[in-house]
PDB file of C-alpha atoms in Angstrom:
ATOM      1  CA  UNK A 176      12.953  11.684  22.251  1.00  0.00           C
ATOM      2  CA  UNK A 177      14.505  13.109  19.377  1.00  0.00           C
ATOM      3  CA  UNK A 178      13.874   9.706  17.213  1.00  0.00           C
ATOM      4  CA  UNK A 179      10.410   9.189  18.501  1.00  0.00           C
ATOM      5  CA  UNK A 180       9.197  13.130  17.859  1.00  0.00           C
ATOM      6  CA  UNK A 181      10.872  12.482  13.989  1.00  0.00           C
ATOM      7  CA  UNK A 182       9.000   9.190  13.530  1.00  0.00           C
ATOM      8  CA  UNK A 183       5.724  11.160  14.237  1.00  0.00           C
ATOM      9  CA  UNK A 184       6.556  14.045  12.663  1.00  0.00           C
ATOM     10  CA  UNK A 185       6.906  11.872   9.404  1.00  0.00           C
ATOM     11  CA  UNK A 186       3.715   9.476  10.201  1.00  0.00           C
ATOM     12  CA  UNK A 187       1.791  13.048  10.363  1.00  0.00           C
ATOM     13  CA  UNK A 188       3.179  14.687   7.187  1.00  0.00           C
ATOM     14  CA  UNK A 189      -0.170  15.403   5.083  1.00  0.00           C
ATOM     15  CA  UNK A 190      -0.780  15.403   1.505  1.00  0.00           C
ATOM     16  CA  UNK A 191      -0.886  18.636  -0.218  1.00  0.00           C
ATOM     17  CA  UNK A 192      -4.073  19.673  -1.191  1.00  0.00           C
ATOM     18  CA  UNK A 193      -6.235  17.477   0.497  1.00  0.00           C
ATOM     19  CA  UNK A 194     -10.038  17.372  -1.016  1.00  0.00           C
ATOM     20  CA  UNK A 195     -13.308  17.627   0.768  1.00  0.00           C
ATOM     21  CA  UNK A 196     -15.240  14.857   1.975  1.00  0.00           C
ATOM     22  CA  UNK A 197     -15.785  12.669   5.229  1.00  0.00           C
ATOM     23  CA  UNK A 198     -13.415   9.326   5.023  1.00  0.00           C
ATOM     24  CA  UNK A 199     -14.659   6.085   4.662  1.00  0.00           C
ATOM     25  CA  UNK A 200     -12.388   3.036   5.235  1.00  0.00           C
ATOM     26  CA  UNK A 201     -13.224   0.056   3.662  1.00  0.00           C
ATOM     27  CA  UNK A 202     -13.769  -3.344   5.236  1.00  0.00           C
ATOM     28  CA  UNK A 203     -11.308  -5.556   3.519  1.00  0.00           C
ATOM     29  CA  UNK A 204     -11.869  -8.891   6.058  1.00  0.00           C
ATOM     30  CA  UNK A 205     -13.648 -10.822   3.214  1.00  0.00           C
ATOM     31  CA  UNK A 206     -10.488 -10.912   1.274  1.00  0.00           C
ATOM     32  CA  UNK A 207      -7.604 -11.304   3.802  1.00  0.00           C
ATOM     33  CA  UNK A 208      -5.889 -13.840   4.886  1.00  0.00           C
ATOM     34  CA  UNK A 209      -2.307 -13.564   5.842  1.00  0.00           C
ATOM     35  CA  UNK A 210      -1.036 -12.891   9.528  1.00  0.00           C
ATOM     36  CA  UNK A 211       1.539 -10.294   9.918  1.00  0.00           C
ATOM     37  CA  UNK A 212       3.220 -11.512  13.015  1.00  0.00           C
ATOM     38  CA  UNK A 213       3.933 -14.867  11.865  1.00  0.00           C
ATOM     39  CA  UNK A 214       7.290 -15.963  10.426  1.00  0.00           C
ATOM     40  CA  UNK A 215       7.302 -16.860   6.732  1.00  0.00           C
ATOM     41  CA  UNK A 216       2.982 -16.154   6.850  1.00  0.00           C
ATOM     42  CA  UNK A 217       3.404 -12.316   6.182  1.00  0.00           C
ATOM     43  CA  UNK A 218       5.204 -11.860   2.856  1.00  0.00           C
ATOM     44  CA  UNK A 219       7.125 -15.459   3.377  1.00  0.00           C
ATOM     45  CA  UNK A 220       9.944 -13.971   5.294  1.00  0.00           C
ATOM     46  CA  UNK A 221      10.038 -12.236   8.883  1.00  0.00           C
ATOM     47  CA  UNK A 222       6.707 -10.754  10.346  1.00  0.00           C
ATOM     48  CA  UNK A 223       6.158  -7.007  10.132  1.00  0.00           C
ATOM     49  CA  UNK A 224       5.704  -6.706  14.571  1.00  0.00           C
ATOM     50  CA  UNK A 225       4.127  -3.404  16.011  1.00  0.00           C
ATOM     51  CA  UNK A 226       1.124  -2.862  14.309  1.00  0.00           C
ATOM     52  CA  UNK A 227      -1.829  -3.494  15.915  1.00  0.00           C
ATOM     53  CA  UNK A 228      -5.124  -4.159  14.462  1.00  0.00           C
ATOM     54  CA  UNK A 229      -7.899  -1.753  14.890  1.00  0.00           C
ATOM     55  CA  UNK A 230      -8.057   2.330  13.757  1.00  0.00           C
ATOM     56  CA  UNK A 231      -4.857   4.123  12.442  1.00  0.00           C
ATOM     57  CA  UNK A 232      -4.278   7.817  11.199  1.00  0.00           C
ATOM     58  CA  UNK A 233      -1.545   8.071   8.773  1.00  0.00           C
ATOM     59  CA  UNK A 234      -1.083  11.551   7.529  1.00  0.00           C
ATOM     60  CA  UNK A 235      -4.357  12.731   8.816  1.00  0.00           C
ATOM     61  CA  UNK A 236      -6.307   9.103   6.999  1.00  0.00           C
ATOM     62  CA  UNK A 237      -7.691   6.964   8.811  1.00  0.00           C
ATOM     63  CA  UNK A 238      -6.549   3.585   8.320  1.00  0.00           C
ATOM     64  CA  UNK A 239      -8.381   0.569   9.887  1.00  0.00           C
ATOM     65  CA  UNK A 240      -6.081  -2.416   9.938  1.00  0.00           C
ATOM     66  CA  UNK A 241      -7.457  -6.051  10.046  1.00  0.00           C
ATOM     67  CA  UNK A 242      -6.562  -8.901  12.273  1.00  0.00           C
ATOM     68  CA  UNK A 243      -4.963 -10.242   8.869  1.00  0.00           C
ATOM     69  CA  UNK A 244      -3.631  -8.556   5.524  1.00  0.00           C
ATOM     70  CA  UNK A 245      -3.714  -9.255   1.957  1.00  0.00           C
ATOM     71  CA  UNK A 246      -0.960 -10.741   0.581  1.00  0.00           C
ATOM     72  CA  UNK A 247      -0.545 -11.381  -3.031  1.00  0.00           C
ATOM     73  CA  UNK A 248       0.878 -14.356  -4.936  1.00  0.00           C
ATOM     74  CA  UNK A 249       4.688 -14.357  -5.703  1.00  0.00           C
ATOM     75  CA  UNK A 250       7.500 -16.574  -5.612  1.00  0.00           C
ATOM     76  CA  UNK A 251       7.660 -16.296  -1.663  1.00  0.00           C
ATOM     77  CA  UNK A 252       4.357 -15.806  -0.497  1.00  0.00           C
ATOM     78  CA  UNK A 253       2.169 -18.974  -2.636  1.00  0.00           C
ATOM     79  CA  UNK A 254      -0.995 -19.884  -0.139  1.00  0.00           C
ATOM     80  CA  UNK A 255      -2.509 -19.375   3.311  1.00  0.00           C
ATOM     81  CA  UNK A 256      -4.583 -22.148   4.829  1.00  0.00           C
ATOM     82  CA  UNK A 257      -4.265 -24.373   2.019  1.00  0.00           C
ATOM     83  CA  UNK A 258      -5.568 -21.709  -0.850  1.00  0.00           C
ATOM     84  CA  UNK A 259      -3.785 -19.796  -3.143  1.00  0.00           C
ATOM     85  CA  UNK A 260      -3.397 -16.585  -2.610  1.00  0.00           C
ATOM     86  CA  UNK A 261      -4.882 -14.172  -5.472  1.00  0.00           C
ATOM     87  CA  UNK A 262      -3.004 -12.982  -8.320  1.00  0.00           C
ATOM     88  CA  UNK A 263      -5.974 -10.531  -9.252  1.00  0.00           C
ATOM     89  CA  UNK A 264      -8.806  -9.060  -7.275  1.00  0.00           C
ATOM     90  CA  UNK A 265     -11.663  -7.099  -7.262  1.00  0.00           C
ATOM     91  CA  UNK A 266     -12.928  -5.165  -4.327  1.00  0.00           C
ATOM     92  CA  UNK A 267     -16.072  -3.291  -4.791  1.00  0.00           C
ATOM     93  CA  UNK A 268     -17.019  -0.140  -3.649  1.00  0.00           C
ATOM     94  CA  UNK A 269     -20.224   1.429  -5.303  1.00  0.00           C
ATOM     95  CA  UNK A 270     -19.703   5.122  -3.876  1.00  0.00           C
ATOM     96  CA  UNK A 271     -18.700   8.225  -5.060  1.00  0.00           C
ATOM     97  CA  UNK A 272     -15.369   9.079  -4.476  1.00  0.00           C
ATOM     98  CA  UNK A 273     -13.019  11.939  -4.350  1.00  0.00           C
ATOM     99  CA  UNK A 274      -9.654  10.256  -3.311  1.00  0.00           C
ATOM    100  CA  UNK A 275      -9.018   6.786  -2.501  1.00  0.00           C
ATOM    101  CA  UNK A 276      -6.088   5.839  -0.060  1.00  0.00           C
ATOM    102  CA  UNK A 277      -3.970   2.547  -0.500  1.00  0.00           C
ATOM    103  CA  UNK A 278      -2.185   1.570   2.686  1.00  0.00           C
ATOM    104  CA  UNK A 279       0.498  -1.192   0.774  1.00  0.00           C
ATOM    105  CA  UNK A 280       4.105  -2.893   1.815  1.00  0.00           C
ATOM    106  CA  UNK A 281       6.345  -4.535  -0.815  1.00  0.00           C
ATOM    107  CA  UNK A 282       8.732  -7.324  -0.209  1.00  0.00           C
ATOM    108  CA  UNK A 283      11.679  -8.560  -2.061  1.00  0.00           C
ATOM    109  CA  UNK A 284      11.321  -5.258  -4.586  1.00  0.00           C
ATOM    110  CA  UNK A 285      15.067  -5.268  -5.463  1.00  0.00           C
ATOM    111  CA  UNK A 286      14.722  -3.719  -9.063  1.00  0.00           C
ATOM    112  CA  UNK A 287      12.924  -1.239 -10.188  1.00  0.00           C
ATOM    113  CA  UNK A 288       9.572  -2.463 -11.953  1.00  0.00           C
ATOM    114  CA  UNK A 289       6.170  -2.883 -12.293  1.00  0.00           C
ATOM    115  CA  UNK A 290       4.949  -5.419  -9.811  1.00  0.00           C
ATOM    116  CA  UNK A 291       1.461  -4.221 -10.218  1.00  0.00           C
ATOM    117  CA  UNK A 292      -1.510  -2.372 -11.579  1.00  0.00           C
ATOM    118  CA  UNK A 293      -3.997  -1.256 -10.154  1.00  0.00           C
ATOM    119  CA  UNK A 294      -7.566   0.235 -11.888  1.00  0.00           C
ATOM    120  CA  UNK A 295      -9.857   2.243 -10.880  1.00  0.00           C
ATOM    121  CA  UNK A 296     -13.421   1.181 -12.871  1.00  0.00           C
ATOM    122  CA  UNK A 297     -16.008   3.953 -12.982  1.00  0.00           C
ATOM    123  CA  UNK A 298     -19.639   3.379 -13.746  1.00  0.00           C
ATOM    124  CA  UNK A 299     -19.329   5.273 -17.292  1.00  0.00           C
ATOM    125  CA  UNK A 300     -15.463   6.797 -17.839  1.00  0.00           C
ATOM    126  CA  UNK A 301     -12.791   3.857 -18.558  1.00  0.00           C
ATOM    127  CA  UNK A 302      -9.407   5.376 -17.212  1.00  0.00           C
ATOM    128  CA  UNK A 303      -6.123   4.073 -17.367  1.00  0.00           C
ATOM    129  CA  UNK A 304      -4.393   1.517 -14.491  1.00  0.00           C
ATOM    130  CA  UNK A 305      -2.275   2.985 -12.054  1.00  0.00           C
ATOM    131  CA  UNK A 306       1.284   1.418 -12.561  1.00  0.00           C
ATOM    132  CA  UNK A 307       2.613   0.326  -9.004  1.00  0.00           C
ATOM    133  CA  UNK A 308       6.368   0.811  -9.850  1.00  0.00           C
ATOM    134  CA  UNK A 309       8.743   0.036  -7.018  1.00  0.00           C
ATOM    135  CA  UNK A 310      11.927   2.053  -6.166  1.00  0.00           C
ATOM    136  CA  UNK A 311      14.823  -0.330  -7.048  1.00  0.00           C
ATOM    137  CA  UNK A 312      18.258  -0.247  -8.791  1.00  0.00           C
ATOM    138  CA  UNK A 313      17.621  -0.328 -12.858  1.00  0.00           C
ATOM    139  CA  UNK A 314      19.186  -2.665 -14.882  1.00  0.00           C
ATOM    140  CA  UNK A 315      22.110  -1.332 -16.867  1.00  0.00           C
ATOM    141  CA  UNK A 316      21.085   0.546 -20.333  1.00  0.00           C
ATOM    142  CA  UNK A 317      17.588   0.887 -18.792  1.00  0.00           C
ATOM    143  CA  UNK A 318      15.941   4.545 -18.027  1.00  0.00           C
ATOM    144  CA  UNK A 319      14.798   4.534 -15.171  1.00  0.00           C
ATOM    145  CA  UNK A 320      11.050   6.308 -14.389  1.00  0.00           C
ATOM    146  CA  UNK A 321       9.983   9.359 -13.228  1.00  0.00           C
ATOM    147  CA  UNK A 322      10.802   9.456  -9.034  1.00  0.00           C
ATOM    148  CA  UNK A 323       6.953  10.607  -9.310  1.00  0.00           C
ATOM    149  CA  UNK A 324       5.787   7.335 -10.996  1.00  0.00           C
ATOM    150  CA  UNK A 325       7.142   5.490  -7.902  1.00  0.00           C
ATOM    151  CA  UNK A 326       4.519   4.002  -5.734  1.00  0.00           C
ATOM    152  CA  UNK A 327       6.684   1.615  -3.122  1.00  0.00           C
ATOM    153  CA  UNK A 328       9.493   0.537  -2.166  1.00  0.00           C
ATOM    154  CA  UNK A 329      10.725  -2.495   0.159  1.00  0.00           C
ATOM    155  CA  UNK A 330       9.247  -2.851   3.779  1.00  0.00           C
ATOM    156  CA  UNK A 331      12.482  -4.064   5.039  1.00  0.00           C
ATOM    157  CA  UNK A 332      14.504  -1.278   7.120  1.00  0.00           C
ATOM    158  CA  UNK A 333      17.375  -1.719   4.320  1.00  0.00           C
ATOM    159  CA  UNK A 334      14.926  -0.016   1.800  1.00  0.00           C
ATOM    160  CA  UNK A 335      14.885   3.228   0.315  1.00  0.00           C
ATOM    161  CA  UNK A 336      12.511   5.473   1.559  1.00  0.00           C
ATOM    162  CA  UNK A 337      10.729   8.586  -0.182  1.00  0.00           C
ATOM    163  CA  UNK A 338       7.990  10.651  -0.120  1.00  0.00           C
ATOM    164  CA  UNK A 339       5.875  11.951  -2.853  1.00  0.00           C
ATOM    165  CA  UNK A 340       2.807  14.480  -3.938  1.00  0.00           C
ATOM    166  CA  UNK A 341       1.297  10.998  -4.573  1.00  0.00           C
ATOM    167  CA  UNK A 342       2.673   8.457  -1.759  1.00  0.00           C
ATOM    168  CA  UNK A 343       3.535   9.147   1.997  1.00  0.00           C
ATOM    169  CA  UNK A 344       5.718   6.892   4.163  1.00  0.00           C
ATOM    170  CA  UNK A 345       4.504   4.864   6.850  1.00  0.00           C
ATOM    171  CA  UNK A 346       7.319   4.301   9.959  1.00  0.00           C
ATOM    172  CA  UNK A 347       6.508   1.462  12.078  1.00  0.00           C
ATOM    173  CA  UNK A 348       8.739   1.383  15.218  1.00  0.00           C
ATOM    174  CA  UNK A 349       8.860  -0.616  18.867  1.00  0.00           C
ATOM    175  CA  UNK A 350       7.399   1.810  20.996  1.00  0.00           C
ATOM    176  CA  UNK A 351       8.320   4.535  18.074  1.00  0.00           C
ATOM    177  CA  UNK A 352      11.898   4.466  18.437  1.00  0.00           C
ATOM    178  CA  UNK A 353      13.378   3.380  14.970  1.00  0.00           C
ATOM    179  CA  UNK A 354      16.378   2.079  16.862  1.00  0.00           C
ATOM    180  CA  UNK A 355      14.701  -0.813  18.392  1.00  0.00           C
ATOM    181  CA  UNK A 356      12.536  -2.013  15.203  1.00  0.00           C
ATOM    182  CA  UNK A 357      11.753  -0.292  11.958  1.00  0.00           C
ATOM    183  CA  UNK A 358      10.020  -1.247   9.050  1.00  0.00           C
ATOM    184  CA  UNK A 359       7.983   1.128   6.306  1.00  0.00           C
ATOM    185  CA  UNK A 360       4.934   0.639   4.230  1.00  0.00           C
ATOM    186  CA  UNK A 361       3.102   3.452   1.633  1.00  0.00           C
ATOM    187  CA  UNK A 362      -0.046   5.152   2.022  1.00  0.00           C
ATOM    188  CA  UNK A 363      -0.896   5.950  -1.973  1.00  0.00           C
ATOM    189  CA  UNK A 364      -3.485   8.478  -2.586  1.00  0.00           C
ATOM    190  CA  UNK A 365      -5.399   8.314  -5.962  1.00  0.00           C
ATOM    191  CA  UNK A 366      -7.945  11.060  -7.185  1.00  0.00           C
ATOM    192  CA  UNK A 367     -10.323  10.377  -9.015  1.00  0.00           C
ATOM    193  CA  UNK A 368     -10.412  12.444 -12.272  1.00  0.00           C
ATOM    194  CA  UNK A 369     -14.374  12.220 -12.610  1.00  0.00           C
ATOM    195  CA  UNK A 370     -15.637  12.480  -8.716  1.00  0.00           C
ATOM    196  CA  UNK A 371     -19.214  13.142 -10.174  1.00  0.00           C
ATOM    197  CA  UNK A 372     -19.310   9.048 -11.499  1.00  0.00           C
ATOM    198  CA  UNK A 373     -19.722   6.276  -9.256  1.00  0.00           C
ATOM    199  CA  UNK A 374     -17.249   4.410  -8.487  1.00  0.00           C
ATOM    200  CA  UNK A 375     -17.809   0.951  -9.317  1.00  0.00           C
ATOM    201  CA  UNK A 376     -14.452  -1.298  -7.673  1.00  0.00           C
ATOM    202  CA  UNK A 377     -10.696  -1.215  -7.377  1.00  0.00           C
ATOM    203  CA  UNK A 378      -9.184  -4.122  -9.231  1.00  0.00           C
ATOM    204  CA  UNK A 379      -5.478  -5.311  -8.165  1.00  0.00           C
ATOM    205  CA  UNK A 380      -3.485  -7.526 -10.713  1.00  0.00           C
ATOM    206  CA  UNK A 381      -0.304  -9.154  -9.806  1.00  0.00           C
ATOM    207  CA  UNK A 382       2.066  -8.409 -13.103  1.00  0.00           C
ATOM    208  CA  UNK A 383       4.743 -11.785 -12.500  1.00  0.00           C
ATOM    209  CA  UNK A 384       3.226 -13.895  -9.691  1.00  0.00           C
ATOM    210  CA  UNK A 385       6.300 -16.333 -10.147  1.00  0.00           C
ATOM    211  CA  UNK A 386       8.865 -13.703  -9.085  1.00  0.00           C
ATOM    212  CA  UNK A 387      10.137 -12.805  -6.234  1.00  0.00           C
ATOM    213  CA  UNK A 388       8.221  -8.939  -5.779  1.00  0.00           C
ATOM    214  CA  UNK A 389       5.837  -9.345  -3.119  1.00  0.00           C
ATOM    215  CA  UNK A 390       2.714  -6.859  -2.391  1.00  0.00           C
ATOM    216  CA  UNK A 391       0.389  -6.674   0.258  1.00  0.00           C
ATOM    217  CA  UNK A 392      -2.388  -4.370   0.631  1.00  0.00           C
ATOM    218  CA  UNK A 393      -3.291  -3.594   4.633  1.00  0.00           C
ATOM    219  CA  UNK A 394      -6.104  -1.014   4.172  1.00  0.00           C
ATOM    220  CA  UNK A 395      -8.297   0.653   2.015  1.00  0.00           C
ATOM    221  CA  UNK A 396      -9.991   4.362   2.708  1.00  0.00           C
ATOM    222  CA  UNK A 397     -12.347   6.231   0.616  1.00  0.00           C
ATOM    223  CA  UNK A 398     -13.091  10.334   0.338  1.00  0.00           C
ATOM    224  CA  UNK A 399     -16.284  10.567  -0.168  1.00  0.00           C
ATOM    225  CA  UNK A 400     -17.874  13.211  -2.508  1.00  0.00           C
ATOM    226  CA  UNK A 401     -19.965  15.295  -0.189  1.00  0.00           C
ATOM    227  CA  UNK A 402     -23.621  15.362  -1.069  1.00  0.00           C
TER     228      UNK A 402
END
């Protein structure tokens, strides 16, 4: 009971300072196309198991997860259904936005690096990508980033895990005991410097879609700016 009242306790931690504004999670089906539960279909290794498609709440956002997830190209994780999969993409939104929330697992992330950007395009301000920096071990003679600029770290129960003002952990369990099964993703929160603009899409861009990093995006919410 202990583990299980932990695991909940850390699925329900919320962001500080959360903004105003009804959520809004975005439908992401037109874009995914990668089957969690499948071996080598997910992020070309083991399935992630116990996570059910349908509404989530993560840390008080409400996450709707699809029957399938996208998965990005890398070294491990090439097509799905004979396609293959994207190295960039743009999702558009065309609403007004307070915070946006990024539900997002990483595979293979054994260094610490940029495996991806993503930008935020507003109908008049041009702001600059979000670097998706993963929590690995630096190479030797490198400095390493700010723990704050970290925005993921590796799925697999062997992974770090942290927390940040800007990213929240996601436990998934058997049955929520970490014992049986145990695997993390991220829930990101960006807010939006200029809330008053529209915003126009979210753009993803694979940096090295020949290496081994792996990211997969399973859900996408919006704050809306209240009227």
């Amino acid at each position: 009971k202990d583990r299980i009242s932990e695991v909940r306790k850390i699925n329900r931690h919320p962001f500080p300072n959360p903004g105003k504004g009804e959520f809004s999670p975005l439908d992401l089906s037109p874009w995914e196309q990668r089957r969690r539960n499948r071996h080598y279909h997910w992020m070309g290794g083991q399935p992630l198991k116990h996570l059910s498609s349908g509404p989530h709440t993560f840390h008080g956002v409400p996450c709707v997860i699809g029957e399938k997830s996208i998965v990005f190209r890398s070294r491990f994780a090439k097509t799905a259904e004979g396609k293959a999969l994207p190295e960039v993409l743009w999702i558009p939104i065309g609403q007004k936005a307070r915070e946006v929330y990024v539900l997002q697992a990483g595979g293979w992330l054994t260094h610490r690096e940029v495996i991806a950007r993503y930008q935020f395009e507003l109908a008049q301000t041009v702001i600059d990508p979000v670097e998706v920096w993963s929590l690995g071990r630096s190479e030797p003679g490198e400095s390493p980033p700010e723990r704050s600029k970290v925005l993921i770290s590796d799925w697999h129960s062997s992974g770090e895990r942290f927390a940040t003002e800007r990213v929240r952990p996601v436990l998934i369990t058997e049955k929520g005991d970490p014992l049986r099964y145990l695997r993390c993703l991220y829930l990101y929160r960006w807010i939006n410097p200029h809330p008053e603009e529209l915003l126009k899409a979210m753009k993803i861009h694979i940096m090295n879609p020949e290496l081994r990093p792996t990211l997969a995006v399973l859900s996408v919410t919006l704050r809306l700016v209240e009227d």
